[in-house]
Each structure stands twice: as structure tokens, then as C-alpha cells.
Amino acid sequence: MVTLRQPRDVAQILLSVLFLAVMIVACLWIVQPFILGFAWAGTVVVATWPLLLRLQKILFGRRGLAVLVMTLLLFLLFIIPIALLVNSLVDSSGPVIRSITSGEMTVPDLAWLHSIPLVGERLYGAWHSLLEMGGSAIMAKMRPYIGATTTWFVGQAAHIGRFMMHCALMLVFSALLYWRGEHVALGIRHFATRLAGERGDAAVLLAAQAVRAVALGVVVTALVQAILGGIGLAISGVPYATIFTVVMVLTCLVQLGPLLVLVPCIIWLYWSGDTTWGTVLLVWSCVVGTMDNVIRPVLIRMGADLPLILILSGVIGGLIAFGMIGLFIGPVLLAVTWRLFAAWVHEIPSPATDPDVLLHELEELEEKNQQ
């Protein structure tokens, strides 16, 4: 007996897929204002979940008290410093932006070059020879680009209202995730298992490890080094210490370290004759510049070492795509993708055959086929 196969209803399948796509896009459109805040909260909660469990044990096993303490800690140690940093950056950069965009900024005379032994007069003469050859004209041509670039960078930090909204959402979502963290994690693992079986569940666990590795080993280390370096700059009397602190956050995130900012400030203090505070900042910089070698191994316990280019791309790309909040989300997204890709590649053993032997075998096979 021949069983006739029922033809597929192509129109029904297309309309079903179209309906599901429209529903997904509509849902994403609705929750779009909350995605960044939720992603930030998820990163923070995953990174600090062991601390929550320890607090819960200390507080007689009460989850509510532990959630309250963690939320207050996030507000005091994370939100307030970043908000003050952004406000101070905008306030300090205002005169610089006005000076650049209004055309009041001129090429400096650099009269202090005279005080350099042996080569000071030559450097001063060479500098003014450059100015006479068109240095002012070059400055006039570069001023619009400098102003536009500086305005763009400061504009990323100037969206205080949007940034504070994400901070508030991060706090709210963090409290909710702390409260129902086990259920949320189980739901995500269940969904991943439904999509890809055991591989999906393993992918979620690897993603959590990558998030914790970046959040603790990269972001926290960078913030600690930058904040301590900024404290040293402020105590030593270096002007625009807040702006230098922001720059140190960036240099630490891309694994260049805080010394890239601290060393010029030390040189400036010695050059201006303030040798006492210059020495203090020198000693403090030695401590701050090397503390990442102690902090990072303690924080990254799962050994998720990440390539430098990955962190650099995540920081710069996250800043361009999402603004200031992208400094934290960008490296995390790339790290998660990298860990999942690496796990997928290493599911099979690497090729052990010598390339020359393999090529020779291929040549022999081609000769046999031609015969």
C-alpha cells in the first residue's frame, strides 16, 4: 500500500515564521530602553553572586537582608563614584571646549624650554622656527577637528540623564536578580537546553564564567587602579585630576596600565619644582602600577585569560556603540562570544598531522586519480 505524502502548506509556514518574527521584533522594540540596564545588571549580579551568598550566610540566611545590603553597596561603591566622575568631567572640560571651539586657543610659546640645560636654546629656536613656517596656520586648520573630536568624547559623558537612567535601571534589575537569581538562571539554562540540548546548557555556563572573568579581572581591576591613581593625583595637587582619572580608566581597561598617565604627571611635578609631592606620587605610582599583578590573579579564579586585542576592541567598540556604559558591556560581550567560540572549536582535537606529510599525501592521491 502506497502512502501519499501530504503536501506542505508553504503559505502557512511562511505566515507562521513572519508572525513569530513580528512578535519578536515588537517585544525587542518595547524592551529596548531596558536592554542596556538589564545587561549591566546581569554582569554585576553574575560577578558578585558569590558575595551575595556569603552575606546571606552571615545574615542568618535571610535573602532579603542580603539583597538590601548588596544594593546599598552597589549604590555607594559603584553608582555614586561614576556619577560624580562624569559630572566632574563635564564641568572640568567646559572651559577647554569653549576655548577650542571659540578660536581662543593659540599655539603655546613654550618659554620654559630655555631652562633645559645644553639643548634648551636649540629647542626653543626650533619651535619658533616651526611657528614662523606656518605653525599658526596648521593650528588654525586643526582647531575645528580638535574641537569636534573633543566635543564628541565629552558628549559621550555629557548624557548624564540617560546615564543616570541606566544606573537606576541597573540597581532595580540587580535587586530583582539578586532576589530571584536561582530561578532566573534555571530559566535561562532551560531555554538554552531547549535550543541546543546539553551544548546550550554548557554555553550558558561558559558565558557566566566569561562574564565573571571580565567583570572581576578586567573591569574591577581597572577601576581600582584608576581610582587609587586619581586619589594620588588629587593629593599631589595635579590639575584636572578627574579627567586624568577617566583616561586612566581607559588605559587600564585596554591593559596599558595607569603609568601611562601617572609618569607624565610625576615629570610635571618635578619640572615645576614640587619635588616633595613628585616623590610621593612616584612611590604611590609604583604601588598602583604593579597592584594589578596581585589583584587580577585573585579575581580571575577560573583562568579565563583573554587576548589584549579582544579587550581593546570591546572597550573602544562599546564606547562608540553604547556610550560610557559600553566600557563595561563591550568587553563582556566579546569575551562571552570568544569563550563560546573557543569551546566549540575545541570540541574536536586539533590536527596532529604534519602539514608537509598531509600535502604529500594529497599529492599522491591526486596522482592516483589522474592515472
Short mmCIF file of C-alpha atoms in Angstrom, two decimals, residues 2 75 90 102 156 161 163 200 225 255 289 303-304 306 319 339:
data_model
loop_
_atom_site.label_atom_id
_atom_site.label_comp_id
_atom_site.label_asym_id
_atom_site.label_seq_id
_atom_site.Cartn_x
_atom_site.Cartn_y
_atom_site.Cartn_z
CA VAL A 2 1.42 3.33 -1.03
CA PHE A 75 24.83 52.40 45.13
CA VAL A 90 31.83 67.62 32.06
CA SER A 102 35.73 79.73 20.01
CA GLN A 156 29.58 60.68 25.36
CA GLY A 161 20.29 61.95 32.21
CA PHE A 163 23.44 57.51 32.02
CA GLY A 200 23.20 25.02 25.07
CA GLN A 225 43.84 51.18 39.79
CA GLN A 255 45.66 46.74 29.63
CA GLY A 289 51.10 50.38 38.69
CA GLY A 303 41.72 31.21 34.48
CA ALA A 304 39.82 32.90 31.67
CA LEU A 306 41.54 37.00 27.36
CA LEU A 319 32.24 53.19 23.95
CA ARG A 339 34.67 31.69 25.16
#
